[in-house]
PDB file of C-alpha atoms in Angstrom:
ATOM      1  CA  UNK C   1     169.905 190.280 162.051  1.00  0.00           C
ATOM      2  CA  UNK C   2     171.848 189.848 165.827  1.00  0.00           C
ATOM      3  CA  UNK C   3     175.817 188.452 165.801  1.00  0.00           C
ATOM      4  CA  UNK C   4     176.490 186.788 169.113  1.00  0.00           C
ATOM      5  CA  UNK C   5     179.732 185.662 169.839  1.00  0.00           C
ATOM      6  CA  UNK C   6     181.024 183.713 173.518  1.00  0.00           C
ATOM      7  CA  UNK C   7     184.414 184.297 174.262  1.00  0.00           C
ATOM      8  CA  UNK C   8     184.458 181.483 177.343  1.00  0.00           C
ATOM      9  CA  UNK C   9     183.097 177.627 176.738  1.00  0.00           C
ATOM     10  CA  UNK C  10     179.423 177.456 177.172  1.00  0.00           C
ATOM     11  CA  UNK C  11     177.859 174.440 178.846  1.00  0.00           C
ATOM     12  CA  UNK C  12     175.389 172.575 176.147  1.00  0.00           C
ATOM     13  CA  UNK C  13     172.217 172.727 177.852  1.00  0.00           C
ATOM     14  CA  UNK C  14     172.622 176.869 178.458  1.00  0.00           C
ATOM     15  CA  UNK C  15     173.196 177.300 174.599  1.00  0.00           C
ATOM     16  CA  UNK C  16     170.076 174.380 173.780  1.00  0.00           C
ATOM     17  CA  UNK C  17     167.937 176.383 175.943  1.00  0.00           C
ATOM     18  CA  UNK C  18     168.844 180.568 175.165  1.00  0.00           C
ATOM     19  CA  UNK C  19     168.177 178.297 171.491  1.00  0.00           C
ATOM     20  CA  UNK C  20     165.018 177.526 171.959  1.00  0.00           C
ATOM     21  CA  UNK C  21     164.130 180.658 173.593  1.00  0.00           C
ATOM     22  CA  UNK C  22     165.821 182.954 170.684  1.00  0.00           C
ATOM     23  CA  UNK C  23     163.638 179.930 168.292  1.00  0.00           C
ATOM     24  CA  UNK C  24     160.533 180.657 170.061  1.00  0.00           C
ATOM     25  CA  UNK C  25     160.605 184.419 169.840  1.00  0.00           C
ATOM     26  CA  UNK C  26     161.502 184.470 165.624  1.00  0.00           C
ATOM     27  CA  UNK C  27     158.852 182.430 165.550  1.00  0.00           C
ATOM     28  CA  UNK C  28     156.468 185.353 167.482  1.00  0.00           C
ATOM     29  CA  UNK C  29     158.190 188.110 165.521  1.00  0.00           C
ATOM     30  CA  UNK C  30     159.688 189.670 169.453  1.00  0.00           C
ATOM     31  CA  UNK C  31     163.604 189.028 168.452  1.00  0.00           C
ATOM     32  CA  UNK C  32     165.327 188.985 165.667  1.00  0.00           C
ATOM     33  CA  UNK C  33     167.442 186.153 163.939  1.00  0.00           C
ATOM     34  CA  UNK C  34     170.896 184.813 165.151  1.00  0.00           C
ATOM     35  CA  UNK C  35     173.505 183.748 164.302  1.00  0.00           C
ATOM     36  CA  UNK C  36     175.456 182.160 168.071  1.00  0.00           C
ATOM     37  CA  UNK C  37     179.189 181.646 167.541  1.00  0.00           C
ATOM     38  CA  UNK C  38     180.546 179.490 170.511  1.00  0.00           C
ATOM     39  CA  UNK C  39     182.514 177.299 172.249  1.00  0.00           C
ATOM     40  CA  UNK C  40     181.710 174.083 174.328  1.00  0.00           C
ATOM     41  CA  UNK C  41     183.061 172.248 176.518  1.00  0.00           C
ATOM     42  CA  UNK C  42     184.607 168.218 175.656  1.00  0.00           C
ATOM     43  CA  UNK C  43     181.313 166.493 174.873  1.00  0.00           C
ATOM     44  CA  UNK C  44     178.763 164.268 172.647  1.00  0.00           C
ATOM     45  CA  UNK C  45     176.179 165.279 170.656  1.00  0.00           C
ATOM     46  CA  UNK C  46     173.423 162.579 169.041  1.00  0.00           C
ATOM     47  CA  UNK C  47     171.254 164.112 166.097  1.00  0.00           C
ATOM     48  CA  UNK C  48     168.078 161.674 165.121  1.00  0.00           C
ATOM     49  CA  UNK C  49     169.616 158.963 163.402  1.00  0.00           C
ATOM     50  CA  UNK C  50     172.901 158.398 165.811  1.00  0.00           C
ATOM     51  CA  UNK C  51     173.375 154.302 166.569  1.00  0.00           C
ATOM     52  CA  UNK C  52     173.524 153.279 170.722  1.00  0.00           C
ATOM     53  CA  UNK C  53     176.729 151.010 168.405  1.00  0.00           C
ATOM     54  CA  UNK C  54     178.745 154.665 167.460  1.00  0.00           C
ATOM     55  CA  UNK C  55     179.198 155.489 171.087  1.00  0.00           C
ATOM     56  CA  UNK C  56     182.293 153.703 171.739  1.00  0.00           C
ATOM     57  CA  UNK C  57     183.204 155.286 175.052  1.00  0.00           C
ATOM     58  CA  UNK C  58     180.446 156.052 176.965  1.00  0.00           C
ATOM     59  CA  UNK C  59     181.901 157.470 179.319  1.00  0.00           C
ATOM     60  CA  UNK C  60     184.273 160.217 178.339  1.00  0.00           C
ATOM     61  CA  UNK C  61     182.159 162.799 178.072  1.00  0.00           C
ATOM     62  CA  UNK C  62     178.786 163.842 178.825  1.00  0.00           C
ATOM     63  CA  UNK C  63     176.491 162.848 176.027  1.00  0.00           C
ATOM     64  CA  UNK C  64     173.897 164.816 174.898  1.00  0.00           C
ATOM     65  CA  UNK C  65     170.205 163.957 173.029  1.00  0.00           C
ATOM     66  CA  UNK C  66     168.917 167.015 170.360  1.00  0.00           C
ATOM     67  CA  UNK C  67     166.582 167.475 168.329  1.00  0.00           C
ATOM     68  CA  UNK C  68     168.883 168.094 165.283  1.00  0.00           C
ATOM     69  CA  UNK C  69     169.738 165.185 161.957  1.00  0.00           C
ATOM     70  CA  UNK C  70     172.904 163.688 162.381  1.00  0.00           C
ATOM     71  CA  UNK C  71     174.510 161.075 164.208  1.00  0.00           C
ATOM     72  CA  UNK C  72     177.536 161.474 167.089  1.00  0.00           C
ATOM     73  CA  UNK C  73     179.682 164.617 167.277  1.00  0.00           C
ATOM     74  CA  UNK C  74     181.694 165.711 168.871  1.00  0.00           C
ATOM     75  CA  UNK C  75     182.215 169.487 170.370  1.00  0.00           C
ATOM     76  CA  UNK C  76     185.052 171.171 172.622  1.00  0.00           C
ATOM     77  CA  UNK C  77     187.667 173.963 172.836  1.00  0.00           C
ATOM     78  CA  UNK C  78     189.328 174.448 170.064  1.00  0.00           C
ATOM     79  CA  UNK C  79     186.183 174.169 167.853  1.00  0.00           C
ATOM     80  CA  UNK C  80     183.578 176.882 167.215  1.00  0.00           C
ATOM     81  CA  UNK C  81     179.958 175.730 166.587  1.00  0.00           C
ATOM     82  CA  UNK C  82     177.540 178.501 164.650  1.00  0.00           C
ATOM     83  CA  UNK C  83     173.982 178.021 165.811  1.00  0.00           C
ATOM     84  CA  UNK C  84     172.552 179.678 162.773  1.00  0.00           C
ATOM     85  CA  UNK C  85     168.754 180.978 163.929  1.00  0.00           C
ATOM     86  CA  UNK C  86     167.070 181.724 160.653  1.00  0.00           C
ATOM     87  CA  UNK C  87     163.703 182.311 159.255  1.00  0.00           C
ATOM     88  CA  UNK C  88     163.175 180.664 156.555  1.00  0.00           C
ATOM     89  CA  UNK C  89     159.447 182.350 155.353  1.00  0.00           C
ATOM     90  CA  UNK C  90     161.422 185.280 155.112  1.00  0.00           C
ATOM     91  CA  UNK C  91     164.677 184.150 152.917  1.00  0.00           C
ATOM     92  CA  UNK C  92     162.985 181.157 151.297  1.00  0.00           C
ATOM     93  CA  UNK C  93     161.235 177.749 152.809  1.00  0.00           C
ATOM     94  CA  UNK C  94     163.851 175.479 151.231  1.00  0.00           C
ATOM     95  CA  UNK C  95     165.547 172.861 153.769  1.00  0.00           C
ATOM     96  CA  UNK C  96     168.266 171.911 151.010  1.00  0.00           C
ATOM     97  CA  UNK C  97     168.889 175.775 150.129  1.00  0.00           C
ATOM     98  CA  UNK C  98     169.961 176.695 152.972  1.00  0.00           C
ATOM     99  CA  UNK C  99     172.012 173.575 153.811  1.00  0.00           C
ATOM    100  CA  UNK C 100     174.102 174.081 150.583  1.00  0.00           C
ATOM    101  CA  UNK C 101     174.275 177.760 152.138  1.00  0.00           C
ATOM    102  CA  UNK C 102     175.751 177.194 154.970  1.00  0.00           C
ATOM    103  CA  UNK C 103     178.192 174.897 153.276  1.00  0.00           C
ATOM    104  CA  UNK C 104     179.162 177.459 151.234  1.00  0.00           C
ATOM    105  CA  UNK C 105     179.613 179.759 153.835  1.00  0.00           C
ATOM    106  CA  UNK C 106     181.676 177.186 155.570  1.00  0.00           C
ATOM    107  CA  UNK C 107     184.211 176.830 152.260  1.00  0.00           C
ATOM    108  CA  UNK C 108     183.903 180.556 152.157  1.00  0.00           C
ATOM    109  CA  UNK C 109     185.548 180.981 155.697  1.00  0.00           C
ATOM    110  CA  UNK C 110     187.940 178.132 155.658  1.00  0.00           C
ATOM    111  CA  UNK C 111     188.826 180.073 152.328  1.00  0.00           C
ATOM    112  CA  UNK C 112     189.805 183.225 154.609  1.00  0.00           C
ATOM    113  CA  UNK C 113     192.191 180.751 157.218  1.00  0.00           C
ATOM    114  CA  UNK C 114     194.153 180.087 153.755  1.00  0.00           C
ATOM    115  CA  UNK C 115     192.163 176.391 153.938  1.00  0.00           C
ATOM    116  CA  UNK C 116     190.332 174.743 151.591  1.00  0.00           C
ATOM    117  CA  UNK C 117     187.074 172.323 152.186  1.00  0.00           C
ATOM    118  CA  UNK C 118     184.480 171.045 149.571  1.00  0.00           C
ATOM    119  CA  UNK C 119     180.981 169.010 149.713  1.00  0.00           C
ATOM    120  CA  UNK C 120     181.065 165.630 148.851  1.00  0.00           C
ATOM    121  CA  UNK C 121     178.357 163.350 147.375  1.00  0.00           C
ATOM    122  CA  UNK C 122     176.371 161.001 149.607  1.00  0.00           C
ATOM    123  CA  UNK C 123     177.873 162.844 152.337  1.00  0.00           C
ATOM    124  CA  UNK C 124     177.303 165.488 155.188  1.00  0.00           C
ATOM    125  CA  UNK C 125     179.868 168.473 156.010  1.00  0.00           C
ATOM    126  CA  UNK C 126     182.647 170.131 153.931  1.00  0.00           C
ATOM    127  CA  UNK C 127     185.702 167.829 153.015  1.00  0.00           C
ATOM    128  CA  UNK C 128     189.515 167.715 152.979  1.00  0.00           C
ATOM    129  CA  UNK C 129     191.723 165.640 150.389  1.00  0.00           C
ATOM    130  CA  UNK C 130     194.495 164.587 151.497  1.00  0.00           C
ATOM    131  CA  UNK C 131     197.226 161.801 150.926  1.00  0.00           C
ATOM    132  CA  UNK C 132     194.513 159.662 149.343  1.00  0.00           C
ATOM    133  CA  UNK C 133     192.253 159.774 152.975  1.00  0.00           C
ATOM    134  CA  UNK C 134     189.509 163.082 152.696  1.00  0.00           C
ATOM    135  CA  UNK C 135     188.838 164.525 156.281  1.00  0.00           C
ATOM    136  CA  UNK C 136     185.939 166.170 157.780  1.00  0.00           C
ATOM    137  CA  UNK C 137     186.823 169.633 158.875  1.00  0.00           C
ATOM    138  CA  UNK C 138     183.405 170.763 159.368  1.00  0.00           C
ATOM    139  CA  UNK C 139     179.866 168.976 160.622  1.00  0.00           C
ATOM    140  CA  UNK C 140     176.726 170.403 159.689  1.00  0.00           C
ATOM    141  CA  UNK C 141     173.471 169.077 162.093  1.00  0.00           C
ATOM    142  CA  UNK C 142     170.190 171.689 161.509  1.00  0.00           C
ATOM    143  CA  UNK C 143     166.635 171.112 162.973  1.00  0.00           C
ATOM    144  CA  UNK C 144     163.889 173.619 161.430  1.00  0.00           C
ATOM    145  CA  UNK C 145     160.850 173.884 163.577  1.00  0.00           C
ATOM    146  CA  UNK C 146     157.923 176.236 161.754  1.00  0.00           C
ATOM    147  CA  UNK C 147     160.785 177.307 159.330  1.00  0.00           C
ATOM    148  CA  UNK C 148     163.003 178.159 161.703  1.00  0.00           C
ATOM    149  CA  UNK C 149     166.686 177.443 161.813  1.00  0.00           C
ATOM    150  CA  UNK C 150     168.624 176.218 164.672  1.00  0.00           C
ATOM    151  CA  UNK C 151     171.578 173.929 165.421  1.00  0.00           C
ATOM    152  CA  UNK C 152     173.908 174.556 162.650  1.00  0.00           C
ATOM    153  CA  UNK C 153     177.641 174.299 161.832  1.00  0.00           C
ATOM    154  CA  UNK C 154     180.899 172.941 163.513  1.00  0.00           C
ATOM    155  CA  UNK C 155     184.142 173.525 162.096  1.00  0.00           C
ATOM    156  CA  UNK C 156     187.722 172.219 163.182  1.00  0.00           C
ATOM    157  CA  UNK C 157     190.172 174.895 163.973  1.00  0.00           C
ATOM    158  CA  UNK C 158     192.752 172.824 166.774  1.00  0.00           C
ATOM    159  CA  UNK C 159     190.546 170.603 168.394  1.00  0.00           C
ATOM    160  CA  UNK C 160     191.667 167.773 170.578  1.00  0.00           C
ATOM    161  CA  UNK C 161     191.349 165.090 167.363  1.00  0.00           C
ATOM    162  CA  UNK C 162     191.531 162.189 169.745  1.00  0.00           C
ATOM    163  CA  UNK C 163     188.383 163.220 171.214  1.00  0.00           C
ATOM    164  CA  UNK C 164     187.144 162.389 168.526  1.00  0.00           C
ATOM    165  CA  UNK C 165     188.056 158.878 168.731  1.00  0.00           C
ATOM    166  CA  UNK C 166     185.278 157.993 171.523  1.00  0.00           C
ATOM    167  CA  UNK C 167     182.556 157.950 168.690  1.00  0.00           C
ATOM    168  CA  UNK C 168     182.128 156.806 165.969  1.00  0.00           C
ATOM    169  CA  UNK C 169     181.817 160.992 164.306  1.00  0.00           C
ATOM    170  CA  UNK C 170     178.915 161.662 162.179  1.00  0.00           C
ATOM    171  CA  UNK C 171     178.766 157.985 161.153  1.00  0.00           C
ATOM    172  CA  UNK C 172     182.400 157.812 159.310  1.00  0.00           C
ATOM    173  CA  UNK C 173     183.066 154.515 159.945  1.00  0.00           C
ATOM    174  CA  UNK C 174     185.930 153.808 156.216  1.00  0.00           C
ATOM    175  CA  UNK C 175     189.438 153.706 156.959  1.00  0.00           C
ATOM    176  CA  UNK C 176     189.754 156.467 153.694  1.00  0.00           C
ATOM    177  CA  UNK C 177     187.682 158.540 156.186  1.00  0.00           C
ATOM    178  CA  UNK C 178     188.635 160.749 159.256  1.00  0.00           C
ATOM    179  CA  UNK C 179     188.449 164.309 161.204  1.00  0.00           C
ATOM    180  CA  UNK C 180     190.837 166.927 160.671  1.00  0.00           C
ATOM    181  CA  UNK C 181     191.210 170.686 161.730  1.00  0.00           C
ATOM    182  CA  UNK C 182     192.433 173.608 160.355  1.00  0.00           C
ATOM    183  CA  UNK C 183     195.892 173.471 162.420  1.00  0.00           C
TER     184      UNK C 183
END
């Protein structure tokens, strides 16, 4: 397993190209699995379930269509993204278990930083309850190609939360639901 950490902001198209190449190399057996920790400049990504009407401010940030699951997501400074490229044939070809493992990883990470979070039935990601609300603190959006995973998770450490207002983040439109961060 290879861990890669990028300190500066990584343009989305560069990250996507690198992920695509790594996934093919993992599948071919020429490179090891990788978890890549990074941050992006401000942008929106549209997953395979994104609805056009959920992009509320189309010109605010660049929008990238992506093959990962989910709807619209914001990425930007203060949000740690972990792209997880693993061979599920070697770990057990179970996508649901993989997503549960990602949820558990996020929860354990939040605890290490004196945070909390829990999954919610019927909702993707990790949530924090407070003051009668539930806010998403981490998003999950993955893709699996021939049992090799890519894309991954995004944990809101200290992003500008107003940047989420340009989209309906992850389809969250109910008044009692929102987005939060560790900060």
